[in-house]
């Protein structure tokens, strides 16, 4: 046997997918075609956790996992039907782990999901089970504590644990908790109260009464050791809802809504489940509230309501045929609807409104349904007959909930169930209109901001009512709904918001002033607090929406309201530091301006405001500038010059000099403009001292970074003599330097300059003579001149004599004259000795030249050429003083190999001219002599030729390596 592999279901009809979802019915009943034959009728059924359990009249049980429909468990009860009776009921827990099986003769069995052998429940033998309340802590390997309602009104507690041992009973205990006189216990439900593990709620129903019981349960020593519900039944009194007793045959059952589709596990807390109690009067339904324990039953009943049987049974003329039954046989709950089985038809009513949304005749005449069943975890719904299985398919059942909630003015809930944008906007508009009617303008503004209600209608409504705070909130909310491409809308709304904020701030400040005059301290404090809140809200708005604000427009708006703090905050937020600085500068608030400047990193800001700030706060500005090493000092020079033009203090207090020295000494600037500016400030200062300028000039060395010509003109213009002298010296103009120093009687300085040209003795002597003339002209006696003479080794007494007066007494420098004459005598003797040595050397050279004419070399008869190893006398050859001899052609070839390019070319030209007879006579003799000089200028084995061949290997490619073997 097997089901259709498509989830075990084969729909009777297929839906057209191209239809609009809103036009499709919420409910559709599809028959399930079983892909196997059935030997007997169905007598009971259950569905849980996608597991389908069918009981046959012959005592067999089929357990089908709808995820694997091809695998079917075929289970038989332990005894024959004639012994135990036909199966009448089955109870399956929501996880499909535990199954209770009841027969007509009072036999009860237990079947675990991992077992194929039902085990008899001996303690429950003879108990006609009408209802079961499973433990809310499922799933577990045992049932834990469960409640059982019997047909005689008894409520039992038991604990069933599967066991493989034959002699052990499945139920650990069976405890009778209570007995109701009403007759059968037709419904039981147990759940945990949210956040309270030991508190349980029990709902019990009979044909005429509904019980709601909440209390703490007891805890034994270990699991399954004893009853836990005894304490609850003994200590708590139930809250009862009672109706008039109907006939004994009146159907009664308790239905609870399944887990929401998003709930993945049974143990997930599902707040506010719905319940429905089927009675003779109709369906009494409501919510199983979970908030609080005190008087919870009365709260549940207060919100519950009755759906009359007459309303469910009524049918209109559009029905295909009238139902034959006049009673509700069974009922189940979906998330939002009550589904009733009435004879041969299925009726579904909206749980919130009671309106009938589905009424369909399903069964054939004479066909009887077993009942309606719900899969609590998978949110699926089923209808079983003796031969057929139907699935009640529910699609988008919450699609109309938003309209119902909207009609009830439950706007938050309506918005939660509004799926489309149009639905959400309709809810928002209706909610805003309702709040406006109630005078709740602030709340309405937040709702309107998310709706599609015309912008001008909402804005004008708030303005007409004078609700500026609501208008502000509406604009803020509306701004969040505009997308980035909607630039115009975002900018207009944001700009309007700035106007609203400014008006609100001014209004609050006026209120504070009035309240302060009236002496209302409490009201004034509240207004101040509100002022701070609005200001913080404005700051947050500007920080978030600054991209949507046009700076020029916002400046005009804020300025028109005279809001200085907000104006500067906006400028700071958008990083418009130019505006901020210009604002403080115009008001001559230099400390505030410097505070803004300290935060800047943009160099252009420093360049733009350095002139005005240097004039008024030079010291503080220089401190800031020195912390920004990346600035271009050249662009700050105009500010320094403007500052220096108006500066009248000592140089030590000049902040321009301080900054320029920092740039030069710390930043190692070599920019000529910076150095020239420093020279200009030093030279133009009114102080007579030149120590600072001279120290700078000396620090520059021989290759200064300033322009010497520019510096010289400045020093001459401002009569900085020593500085001019230093510059002349660095420029190599020693004569001008010495003359200038002497013209200002700076003899010592001139003397130091005269010693500078050490590589030019003539110039050095000339400079010293100029200094000497000045010293002699200023001295009162010859002694001073003589002492000065000792400072320079180039000057002699005879150089100074022309500078002495005509009538000077020679006795004053007689010793110096004698010393000079003695020096001259020694020099004459040395020159004579050098002349004698030169004459002797010349004679020796003449003798050597004469000896060269008689030089010869002896060539032995067997001597060979050192190149070709052939007899030397076989052709023309050369013999060198080192006794090496070569054939002339061998020597020429070797010389060509090692000579340079030009020499090699000239040798070849001479050889070609001589060999081809291109020259003759004296010209030939000259060329032969030239060729001999080129080829035989040196021995190729002893001279530079040999040195050049130092890297040649000893063994050439033509040599025999074995000759070198040791």
Short mmCIF file of N, CA, C and O in Angstrom, two decimals, residues 134-176:
data_model
loop_
_atom_site.label_atom_id
_atom_site.label_comp_id
_atom_site.label_asym_id
_atom_site.label_seq_id
_atom_site.Cartn_x
_atom_site.Cartn_y
_atom_site.Cartn_z
N UNK A 134 -2.97 16.94 26.89
CA UNK A 134 -1.57 16.53 26.88
C UNK A 134 -0.72 17.52 27.67
O UNK A 134 -1.09 18.68 27.87
N UNK A 135 0.41 17.03 28.12
CA UNK A 135 1.32 17.87 28.90
C UNK A 135 1.92 18.95 28.00
O UNK A 135 2.40 18.65 26.90
N UNK A 136 1.93 20.21 28.41
CA UNK A 136 2.47 21.29 27.55
C UNK A 136 3.98 21.22 27.38
O UNK A 136 4.53 21.97 26.57
N UNK A 137 4.66 20.33 28.10
CA UNK A 137 6.12 20.23 28.00
C UNK A 137 6.58 19.27 26.92
O UNK A 137 7.75 18.90 26.87
N UNK A 138 5.67 18.80 26.07
CA UNK A 138 6.06 17.90 24.99
C UNK A 138 7.00 18.64 24.04
O UNK A 138 6.98 19.86 23.95
N UNK A 139 7.83 17.88 23.24
CA UNK A 139 7.88 16.40 23.18
C UNK A 139 8.87 15.80 24.19
O UNK A 139 9.88 16.41 24.49
N UNK A 140 8.54 14.61 24.68
CA UNK A 140 9.43 13.85 25.55
C UNK A 140 9.26 12.37 25.21
O UNK A 140 8.37 11.98 24.45
N UNK A 141 10.11 11.56 25.80
CA UNK A 141 10.01 10.11 25.57
C UNK A 141 8.81 9.51 26.30
O UNK A 141 8.35 8.43 25.96
N UNK A 142 8.30 10.22 27.31
CA UNK A 142 7.09 9.79 28.03
C UNK A 142 6.00 10.83 27.81
O UNK A 142 6.26 11.94 27.31
N UNK A 143 4.80 10.48 28.23
CA UNK A 143 3.72 11.46 28.11
C UNK A 143 3.79 12.52 29.17
O UNK A 143 3.13 13.55 29.07
N UNK A 144 4.63 12.27 30.21
CA UNK A 144 4.60 13.09 31.43
C UNK A 144 3.17 13.08 31.99
O UNK A 144 2.38 12.18 31.70
N UNK A 145 2.84 14.10 32.76
CA UNK A 145 1.54 14.10 33.42
C UNK A 145 0.47 14.57 32.44
O UNK A 145 0.57 15.68 31.90
N UNK A 146 -0.53 13.75 32.19
CA UNK A 146 -1.62 14.12 31.31
C UNK A 146 -2.94 13.96 32.05
O UNK A 146 -3.03 13.23 33.04
N UNK A 147 -3.97 14.70 31.58
CA UNK A 147 -5.31 14.62 32.16
C UNK A 147 -6.23 13.88 31.19
O UNK A 147 -6.15 14.07 29.97
N UNK A 148 -7.10 13.07 31.75
CA UNK A 148 -8.04 12.28 30.95
C UNK A 148 -9.45 12.55 31.47
O UNK A 148 -9.72 12.47 32.68
N UNK A 149 -10.34 12.91 30.52
CA UNK A 149 -11.74 13.11 30.87
C UNK A 149 -12.57 11.90 30.46
O UNK A 149 -12.47 11.43 29.33
N UNK A 150 -13.36 11.41 31.39
CA UNK A 150 -14.14 10.18 31.14
C UNK A 150 -15.60 10.52 30.91
O UNK A 150 -16.09 11.62 31.24
N UNK A 151 -16.31 9.53 30.39
CA UNK A 151 -17.74 9.73 30.08
C UNK A 151 -18.60 9.78 31.34
O UNK A 151 -19.73 10.25 31.30
N UNK A 152 -18.07 9.31 32.47
CA UNK A 152 -18.83 9.35 33.71
C UNK A 152 -18.58 10.62 34.51
O UNK A 152 -19.00 10.73 35.67
N UNK A 153 -17.85 11.59 33.96
CA UNK A 153 -17.60 12.86 34.64
C UNK A 153 -16.31 12.88 35.43
O UNK A 153 -15.95 13.92 36.01
N UNK A 154 -15.57 11.76 35.49
CA UNK A 154 -14.31 11.73 36.22
C UNK A 154 -13.19 12.36 35.39
O UNK A 154 -13.16 12.25 34.16
N UNK A 155 -12.29 13.02 36.14
CA UNK A 155 -11.06 13.57 35.52
C UNK A 155 -9.90 12.85 36.18
O UNK A 155 -9.74 12.89 37.42
N UNK A 156 -9.07 12.19 35.40
CA UNK A 156 -7.94 11.42 35.90
C UNK A 156 -6.64 12.09 35.49
O UNK A 156 -6.55 12.79 34.47
N UNK A 157 -5.62 11.79 36.31
CA UNK A 157 -4.24 12.16 35.96
C UNK A 157 -3.43 10.88 35.86
O UNK A 157 -3.52 10.01 36.73
N UNK A 158 -2.64 10.75 34.82
CA UNK A 158 -1.80 9.57 34.66
C UNK A 158 -0.47 9.96 34.05
O UNK A 158 -0.28 11.08 33.54
N UNK A 159 0.46 9.03 34.09
CA UNK A 159 1.82 9.22 33.55
C UNK A 159 2.17 7.93 32.81
O UNK A 159 2.29 6.87 33.43
N UNK A 160 2.28 8.00 31.50
CA UNK A 160 2.52 6.80 30.69
C UNK A 160 3.95 6.81 30.19
O UNK A 160 4.41 7.80 29.60
N UNK A 161 4.64 5.71 30.46
CA UNK A 161 6.03 5.57 30.02
C UNK A 161 6.15 4.24 29.27
O UNK A 161 5.86 3.19 29.84
N UNK A 162 6.53 4.26 28.01
CA UNK A 162 6.64 3.00 27.26
C UNK A 162 7.71 2.09 27.87
O UNK A 162 8.75 2.55 28.31
N UNK A 163 7.41 0.80 27.89
CA UNK A 163 8.33 -0.17 28.48
C UNK A 163 8.36 -1.42 27.62
O UNK A 163 7.33 -1.88 27.10
N UNK A 164 9.56 -2.01 27.48
CA UNK A 164 9.71 -3.25 26.71
C UNK A 164 9.49 -4.49 27.58
O UNK A 164 9.43 -5.61 27.08
N UNK A 165 9.37 -4.27 28.90
CA UNK A 165 9.18 -5.40 29.81
C UNK A 165 7.71 -5.78 29.88
O UNK A 165 6.84 -4.92 30.07
N UNK A 166 7.44 -7.06 29.73
CA UNK A 166 6.07 -7.53 29.60
C UNK A 166 5.25 -7.31 30.87
O UNK A 166 4.07 -6.95 30.83
N UNK A 167 5.90 -7.51 32.00
CA UNK A 167 5.16 -7.49 33.26
C UNK A 167 4.94 -6.07 33.78
O UNK A 167 4.17 -5.86 34.70
N UNK A 168 5.63 -5.08 33.22
CA UNK A 168 5.49 -3.70 33.71
C UNK A 168 4.29 -3.03 33.06
O UNK A 168 4.02 -3.19 31.87
N UNK A 169 3.60 -2.24 33.87
CA UNK A 169 2.47 -1.48 33.35
C UNK A 169 2.98 -0.19 32.70
O UNK A 169 3.93 0.42 33.16
N UNK A 170 2.27 0.22 31.65
CA UNK A 170 2.67 1.41 30.94
C UNK A 170 2.43 2.66 31.78
O UNK A 170 3.26 3.58 31.80
N UNK A 171 1.30 2.71 32.48
CA UNK A 171 1.01 3.88 33.28
C UNK A 171 1.61 3.72 34.67
O UNK A 171 1.38 2.73 35.34
N UNK A 172 2.41 4.73 35.06
CA UNK A 172 3.06 4.66 36.37
C UNK A 172 2.06 4.81 37.50
O UNK A 172 2.22 4.22 38.56
N UNK A 173 1.04 5.66 37.25
CA UNK A 173 0.01 5.82 38.27
C UNK A 173 -1.25 6.32 37.57
O UNK A 173 -1.21 6.82 36.43
N UNK A 174 -2.37 6.20 38.26
CA UNK A 174 -3.65 6.74 37.79
C UNK A 174 -4.32 7.37 38.99
O UNK A 174 -4.62 6.70 39.98
N UNK A 175 -4.53 8.68 38.92
CA UNK A 175 -5.07 9.42 40.05
C UNK A 175 -6.38 10.07 39.63
O UNK A 175 -6.45 10.82 38.65
N UNK A 176 -7.46 9.78 40.36
CA UNK A 176 -8.74 10.43 40.12
C UNK A 176 -8.73 11.79 40.80
O UNK A 176 -8.63 11.88 42.03
#
